[in-house]
Short mmCIF file of C-alpha atoms and ligand atoms in Angstrom, two decimals:
data_model
loop_
_atom_site.label_atom_id
_atom_site.label_comp_id
_atom_site.label_asym_id
_atom_site.label_seq_id
_atom_site.Cartn_x
_atom_site.Cartn_y
_atom_site.Cartn_z
CA MET A 22 -0.13 -1.40 -18.06
CA LEU A 23 -0.20 -1.25 -14.28
CA TYR A 24 3.02 0.04 -12.73
CA THR A 25 4.07 -0.02 -9.11
CA ILE A 26 6.94 2.15 -7.94
CA THR A 27 8.48 1.19 -4.63
CA LEU A 28 11.32 3.54 -3.73
CA ASN A 29 12.38 1.55 -0.68
CA PRO A 30 11.24 -2.06 -1.03
CA ALA A 31 12.23 -4.81 1.38
CA VAL A 32 12.67 -8.45 1.99
CA ASP A 33 10.26 -9.13 4.84
CA LYS A 34 11.42 -11.64 7.45
CA VAL A 35 8.20 -12.92 8.98
CA ILE A 36 8.69 -14.63 12.32
CA GLU A 37 6.11 -16.69 14.15
CA ILE A 38 6.54 -16.61 17.92
CA ALA A 39 5.18 -19.38 20.17
CA GLY A 40 2.70 -17.99 22.69
CA THR A 41 2.62 -14.27 23.41
CA LEU A 42 5.67 -12.08 22.80
CA GLU A 43 6.94 -11.03 26.25
CA ARG A 44 9.62 -8.63 27.42
CA GLU A 45 12.41 -10.09 29.59
CA GLN A 46 11.56 -13.63 28.41
CA ASN A 47 13.14 -16.07 25.99
CA ASN A 48 10.56 -15.89 23.19
CA LYS A 49 10.77 -19.05 21.11
CA ILE A 50 10.47 -18.93 17.34
CA LYS A 51 8.14 -21.44 15.68
CA LYS A 52 8.99 -20.58 12.09
CA VAL A 53 10.65 -17.96 9.89
CA LEU A 54 9.59 -17.22 6.31
CA TYR A 55 10.83 -14.63 3.82
CA ASP A 56 8.38 -12.61 1.77
CA ILE A 57 8.30 -9.72 -0.67
CA GLY A 58 8.19 -6.45 1.25
CA GLY A 59 7.40 -2.83 0.59
CA LYS A 60 3.96 -1.51 -0.14
CA GLY A 61 4.21 -1.30 -3.93
CA CYS A 62 5.50 -4.88 -4.15
CA HIS A 63 2.40 -6.08 -2.32
CA VAL A 64 0.19 -4.09 -4.69
CA SER A 65 1.91 -5.90 -7.60
CA ALA A 66 1.12 -9.26 -5.96
CA VAL A 67 -2.61 -8.52 -6.32
CA PHE A 68 -2.22 -7.55 -10.00
CA SER A 69 -0.37 -10.76 -10.82
CA ALA A 70 -2.75 -12.96 -8.84
CA LEU A 71 -5.58 -11.53 -10.95
CA GLY A 72 -3.61 -11.99 -14.17
CA LEU A 73 -3.40 -8.25 -14.92
CA PRO A 74 -0.44 -6.90 -16.94
CA ASN A 75 1.97 -5.20 -14.57
CA ILE A 76 5.54 -4.08 -14.01
CA ALA A 77 7.18 -3.45 -10.64
CA THR A 78 9.88 -0.83 -10.51
CA GLY A 79 11.69 1.30 -7.95
CA PHE A 80 15.16 0.86 -6.45
CA THR A 81 16.85 -2.34 -5.36
CA GLY A 82 20.42 -3.21 -4.54
CA GLY A 83 22.80 -5.83 -3.22
CA ARG A 84 21.99 -9.35 -2.13
CA ASN A 85 18.59 -8.51 -0.70
CA GLY A 86 17.69 -6.88 -4.01
CA ILE A 87 18.39 -10.14 -5.82
CA LYS A 88 16.44 -12.10 -3.20
CA LEU A 89 13.48 -9.74 -3.49
CA VAL A 90 13.32 -10.13 -7.28
CA GLU A 91 13.45 -13.94 -6.91
CA LEU A 92 10.54 -13.82 -4.45
CA MET A 93 8.59 -11.45 -6.72
CA GLU A 94 9.16 -13.67 -9.76
CA GLU A 95 7.83 -16.68 -7.83
CA LYS A 96 4.57 -14.69 -7.77
CA ASN A 97 4.77 -14.02 -11.52
CA ILE A 98 5.48 -10.32 -11.05
CA LYS A 99 7.52 -8.74 -13.84
CA CYS A 100 10.32 -6.78 -12.20
CA GLU A 101 12.19 -3.86 -13.75
CA PHE A 102 13.89 -2.41 -10.71
CA ILE A 103 16.69 0.11 -11.07
CA ASN A 104 19.98 -0.77 -9.46
CA ALA A 105 20.41 1.75 -6.66
CA GLY A 106 24.21 1.49 -6.79
CA SER A 107 26.10 -0.19 -3.98
CA THR A 108 23.14 -0.17 -1.62
CA ASN A 109 21.50 -3.24 -0.17
CA THR A 110 17.71 -3.46 -0.17
CA ARG A 111 16.45 -3.33 3.40
CA GLU A 112 15.18 -6.24 5.48
CA CYS A 113 12.07 -5.62 7.56
CA THR A 114 10.93 -7.85 10.38
CA ILE A 115 7.35 -8.83 11.07
CA LEU A 116 6.63 -10.63 14.36
CA VAL A 117 3.43 -12.62 14.62
CA ASP A 118 2.66 -14.20 17.98
CA GLU A 119 -0.29 -16.31 19.10
CA SER A 120 -2.12 -13.58 21.01
CA ASN A 121 -4.41 -12.73 18.06
CA LEU A 122 -3.78 -9.09 18.89
CA GLY A 123 -2.01 -8.16 15.66
CA SER A 124 1.58 -8.29 14.45
CA TYR A 125 4.66 -6.17 15.22
CA MET A 126 6.37 -4.50 12.26
CA VAL A 127 9.98 -3.39 12.69
CA THR A 128 11.38 -1.70 9.60
CA GLU A 129 14.87 -0.67 8.58
CA SER A 130 15.03 2.87 7.21
CA GLY A 131 16.74 1.75 4.00
CA GLU A 132 19.64 3.26 2.09
CA LEU A 133 19.35 6.27 -0.18
CA PRO A 134 19.58 5.58 -3.91
CA GLY A 135 22.40 7.30 -5.81
CA GLU A 136 21.87 10.28 -8.16
CA LYS A 137 22.36 8.07 -11.22
CA ALA A 138 19.65 5.66 -10.10
CA TYR A 139 17.29 8.55 -9.34
CA SER A 140 17.77 10.04 -12.84
CA GLU A 141 17.27 6.60 -14.39
CA LEU A 142 13.93 6.26 -12.65
CA ILE A 143 12.77 9.68 -13.86
CA LEU A 144 13.82 8.76 -17.40
CA LYS A 145 12.11 5.38 -17.25
CA ILE A 146 8.84 7.01 -16.19
CA GLN A 147 9.09 9.61 -18.97
CA LYS A 148 9.89 7.04 -21.63
CA GLU A 149 7.63 4.13 -20.68
CA ILE A 150 4.53 5.30 -18.84
CA ASN A 151 1.65 6.88 -20.76
CA GLU A 152 -1.91 8.11 -20.36
CA ASN A 153 -3.38 4.61 -20.66
CA ASP A 154 -1.43 3.42 -17.64
CA ILE A 155 -1.95 3.44 -13.91
CA ALA A 156 0.98 4.07 -11.59
CA ALA A 157 1.01 3.30 -7.86
CA LEU A 158 3.68 5.00 -5.78
CA SER A 159 3.50 3.14 -2.49
CA GLY A 160 5.51 3.07 0.72
CA SER A 161 8.06 5.25 2.48
CA PRO A 162 11.29 6.21 0.72
CA ALA A 163 14.57 5.67 2.60
CA THR A 164 15.03 8.03 5.55
CA GLY A 165 16.41 11.34 4.31
CA PHE A 166 15.07 10.99 0.77
CA PRO A 167 14.33 14.64 -0.16
CA LYS A 168 10.70 15.68 -0.38
CA GLU A 169 11.57 17.65 -3.53
CA LYS A 170 12.69 14.47 -5.27
CA TYR A 171 9.58 12.61 -4.13
CA CYS A 172 7.44 15.42 -5.56
CA GLU A 173 9.44 15.41 -8.78
CA ILE A 174 8.63 11.71 -9.20
CA VAL A 175 4.93 12.42 -8.67
CA LYS A 176 5.00 15.37 -11.10
CA THR A 177 6.80 13.25 -13.70
CA LEU A 178 4.18 10.53 -13.29
CA LYS A 179 1.35 13.05 -13.63
CA ASN A 180 2.94 14.56 -16.74
CA THR A 181 2.74 11.18 -18.48
CA GLY A 182 -1.04 11.41 -18.21
CA ALA A 183 -1.24 8.17 -16.20
CA LYS A 184 -3.60 7.92 -13.22
CA VAL A 185 -1.46 8.29 -10.10
CA PHE A 186 -2.34 6.36 -6.94
CA ILE A 187 -0.36 7.27 -3.82
CA ASP A 188 0.10 5.41 -0.54
CA ALA A 189 2.41 7.67 1.46
CA ARG A 190 2.69 9.09 4.94
CA ASP A 191 3.95 12.04 6.96
CA GLU A 192 5.68 14.88 5.11
CA TYR A 193 5.59 13.04 1.77
CA LEU A 194 1.82 12.73 1.91
CA LYS A 195 1.45 16.35 3.00
CA GLU A 196 3.59 17.61 0.11
CA VAL A 197 1.89 15.48 -2.47
CA ILE A 198 -1.66 16.73 -1.81
CA ASN A 199 -1.06 19.95 -3.78
CA LEU A 200 0.09 17.89 -6.76
CA GLU A 201 -3.42 16.45 -6.90
CA PRO A 202 -2.86 12.71 -7.36
CA PHE A 203 -5.90 10.68 -8.38
CA PHE A 204 -6.03 8.60 -5.18
CA ILE A 205 -4.60 8.54 -1.67
CA LYS A 206 -5.03 5.94 1.09
CA PRO A 207 -3.87 7.12 4.48
CA ASN A 208 -4.69 4.98 7.53
CA LYS A 209 -6.37 6.57 10.56
CA TYR A 210 -3.09 7.66 12.15
CA GLU A 211 -1.66 8.99 8.87
CA PHE A 212 -4.89 10.89 8.20
CA GLN A 213 -4.80 12.48 11.64
CA VAL A 214 -1.22 13.60 11.00
CA LEU A 215 -2.19 14.92 7.56
CA THR A 216 -5.14 16.94 8.83
CA GLY A 217 -3.46 17.92 12.10
CA LYS A 218 -6.68 16.93 13.90
CA LYS A 219 -7.53 14.16 16.34
CA LEU A 220 -10.41 12.77 14.35
CA GLU A 221 -12.66 10.28 16.14
CA LYS A 222 -16.23 10.58 14.89
CA THR A 223 -17.19 9.39 11.40
CA ALA A 224 -18.62 12.85 10.70
CA ASP A 225 -15.19 14.40 11.35
CA PHE A 226 -13.55 12.04 8.85
CA ILE A 227 -16.25 12.76 6.28
CA GLU A 228 -15.74 16.50 6.56
CA GLU A 229 -11.97 16.23 6.06
CA ILE A 230 -12.31 13.70 3.24
CA GLN A 231 -14.74 15.96 1.39
CA ARG A 232 -12.35 18.87 1.76
CA LEU A 233 -9.61 16.77 0.13
CA ASN A 234 -11.98 15.58 -2.59
CA GLU A 235 -11.86 19.12 -3.99
CA LYS A 236 -8.35 18.24 -5.18
CA ILE A 237 -8.20 14.46 -5.16
CA GLU A 238 -10.65 12.22 -6.96
CA ILE A 239 -10.65 9.34 -4.45
CA VAL A 240 -9.65 9.59 -0.79
CA ALA A 241 -9.79 6.28 1.08
CA VAL A 242 -9.04 6.28 4.81
CA SER A 243 -8.39 2.76 6.09
CA LEU A 244 -9.49 1.98 9.63
CA GLY A 245 -8.28 -1.58 10.18
CA GLU A 246 -11.03 -3.98 11.30
CA GLU A 247 -13.58 -1.17 10.97
CA GLY A 248 -12.98 -1.01 7.22
CA SER A 249 -12.66 2.27 5.37
CA ILE A 250 -14.30 5.59 4.68
CA VAL A 251 -14.05 6.52 1.03
CA GLY A 252 -14.79 9.88 -0.54
CA VAL A 253 -15.26 10.09 -4.31
CA LYS A 254 -15.31 13.55 -5.89
CA ASP A 255 -18.82 14.55 -7.03
CA ARG A 256 -20.19 11.16 -5.94
CA GLY A 257 -20.24 11.20 -2.15
CA VAL A 258 -18.75 9.42 0.82
CA TYR A 259 -19.11 5.71 1.56
CA GLY A 260 -18.25 3.31 4.36
CA PHE A 261 -17.03 -0.21 3.56
CA ILE A 262 -17.12 -2.59 6.52
CA PRO A 263 -15.47 -6.02 6.32
CA PRO A 264 -16.94 -9.13 7.91
CA LYS A 265 -15.38 -10.37 11.17
CA ILE A 266 -12.61 -12.88 10.55
CA ASP A 267 -9.94 -14.55 12.67
CA VAL A 268 -6.94 -12.29 12.21
CA VAL A 269 -3.54 -13.94 11.80
CA SER A 270 -1.55 -10.87 10.72
CA GLU A 271 -2.82 -7.47 9.63
CA THR A 272 0.57 -6.47 8.16
CA GLY A 273 0.10 -5.81 4.45
CA CYS A 274 -3.71 -5.41 4.61
CA GLY A 275 -3.54 -1.77 3.50
CA ASP A 276 -1.25 -2.66 0.58
CA ILE A 277 -3.49 -5.48 -0.60
CA PHE A 278 -6.48 -3.13 -0.27
CA VAL A 279 -4.76 -0.65 -2.62
CA GLY A 280 -3.96 -3.50 -5.03
CA GLY A 281 -7.64 -4.48 -4.98
CA VAL A 282 -8.80 -0.91 -5.62
CA ILE A 283 -6.47 -0.39 -8.58
CA SER A 284 -7.24 -3.79 -10.11
CA LYS A 285 -10.99 -3.21 -10.14
CA TYR A 286 -10.58 0.41 -11.23
CA TYR A 287 -8.47 -0.84 -14.15
CA LEU A 288 -11.24 -3.31 -14.99
CA LYS A 289 -13.67 -0.35 -15.06
CA LYS A 290 -15.88 -1.55 -12.21
CA ASP A 291 -18.08 0.90 -10.32
CA ILE A 292 -17.13 2.40 -6.97
CA GLU A 293 -19.15 -0.06 -4.89
CA GLU A 294 -17.68 -3.07 -6.68
CA ILE A 295 -14.15 -1.66 -6.50
CA PHE A 296 -14.21 -1.12 -2.75
CA ARG A 297 -16.26 -4.21 -1.94
CA PHE A 298 -13.52 -6.26 -3.61
CA ALA A 299 -10.69 -4.29 -1.99
CA THR A 300 -12.30 -4.75 1.43
CA ALA A 301 -12.79 -8.49 0.93
CA ILE A 302 -9.27 -9.20 -0.39
CA SER A 303 -7.77 -7.14 2.41
CA ALA A 304 -9.79 -9.16 4.96
CA SER A 305 -8.50 -12.34 3.35
CA LYS A 306 -4.94 -11.06 3.73
CA ALA A 307 -5.59 -10.57 7.47
CA ALA A 308 -6.38 -14.28 7.73
CA HIS A 309 -2.93 -15.14 6.31
CA PHE A 310 0.50 -15.21 7.92
CA LEU A 311 2.62 -13.59 5.19
CA SER A 312 2.26 -9.88 4.37
CA SER A 313 1.55 -10.57 0.67
CA ASP A 314 -0.69 -13.65 1.04
CA PHE A 315 -4.42 -13.79 0.45
CA SER A 316 -6.84 -16.21 -1.14
CA LEU A 317 -9.00 -15.32 -4.12
CA ASP A 318 -11.45 -18.12 -3.18
CA GLN A 319 -11.83 -16.73 0.31
CA THR A 320 -12.18 -13.23 -1.17
CA SER A 321 -15.12 -14.42 -3.30
CA LYS A 322 -16.82 -15.85 -0.21
CA LEU A 323 -16.26 -12.64 1.76
CA LEU A 324 -17.56 -10.32 -1.00
CA PRO A 325 -21.29 -10.59 -0.15
CA LEU A 326 -20.51 -10.10 3.54
CA VAL A 327 -18.97 -6.63 3.04
CA LYS A 328 -21.37 -3.95 4.30
CA ILE A 329 -21.66 -0.69 2.39
CA LYS A 330 -22.97 2.57 3.83
CA LYS A 331 -23.65 5.75 1.90
CA TYR A 332 -22.82 8.57 4.27
CA LYS A 333 -23.23 11.57 1.95
O1 TA6 B 420 2.61 -2.77 4.78
C1 TA6 B 420 3.55 -3.78 5.03
C2 TA6 B 420 4.89 -3.37 4.48
O2 TA6 B 420 4.79 -3.13 3.10
C3 TA6 B 420 5.94 -4.40 4.80
O3 TA6 B 420 6.17 -5.26 3.73
C4 TA6 B 420 7.16 -3.61 5.19
O4 TA6 B 420 8.33 -3.95 4.71
C5 TA6 B 420 6.68 -2.19 5.39
O5 TA6 B 420 5.31 -2.17 5.08
C6 TA6 B 420 7.32 -1.05 4.76
O6 TA6 B 420 6.64 0.13 5.13
P1 TA6 B 420 7.25 1.55 4.79
O7 TA6 B 420 6.22 2.54 5.22
O8 TA6 B 420 8.51 1.67 5.58
O9 TA6 B 420 7.51 1.58 3.33
#
């Protein structure tokens, strides 16, 4: 089974602005759509689109929690979220204008889950996840969520024997490194924060990635339009470069990339096939308006256009 754990999911309000978003102007809205939000939820969308068995868990609450589950179920995602108590799942806003310069993401910090909900999640992991499973812990917890609890979740996941994939940032990512998850996917900024270095040259990334590969099997650093640099323990370091496409919104590309990686890993594909697919499906997401939308047909067409480099 493929599990996603999203501690602070969202309902994404995706707004299309006519023209270019300007300060001190009346920016007119062309359309508003609601979408599943939160990085783990987007990972689940890839699993379900590919027909892979999966369960989405984490914390939800209130009216937005109900709305999120409805939106997830429309995508055939099986949801087993834990009720976080009286809290309301956050709403995040994505602004997409017509400048073709990328979207704006404005996120609420979310509300902290109660103690009862936290213990329920730990128990659920212990009881239901096992060594044949893969678990993706993706996205930021609510502001103020203790690092110790985050680490306890990761330790509990690791103790089940499942392969643990992490998409985290800042202090959570830093803390989690010593717990040796199977996979991490920081973006360029997150990787610079993690290493404490202003990395620019590919060689600098490679050096840091290889250092991390001593503890972590797969380290994938996503670089937006430039693709990714991926280090695999005892195998080497690769570059995966997507073809040029007309970008509509890059929000969600990293999440869909992670979904692509896990799906192909689950299907026991080799490293080149795994990341070629992840790169192509992530590029397809960029051509779509909603943060969880992509096309599998377009992905198939993009696959042969992904360039692969073997750096080390
Ligand atoms: O990557 C896109 C996204 O998952 C959005 O759906 C959005 O709600 C946001 O990221 C949440 O990011 P965060 O780091 O706060 O968990």
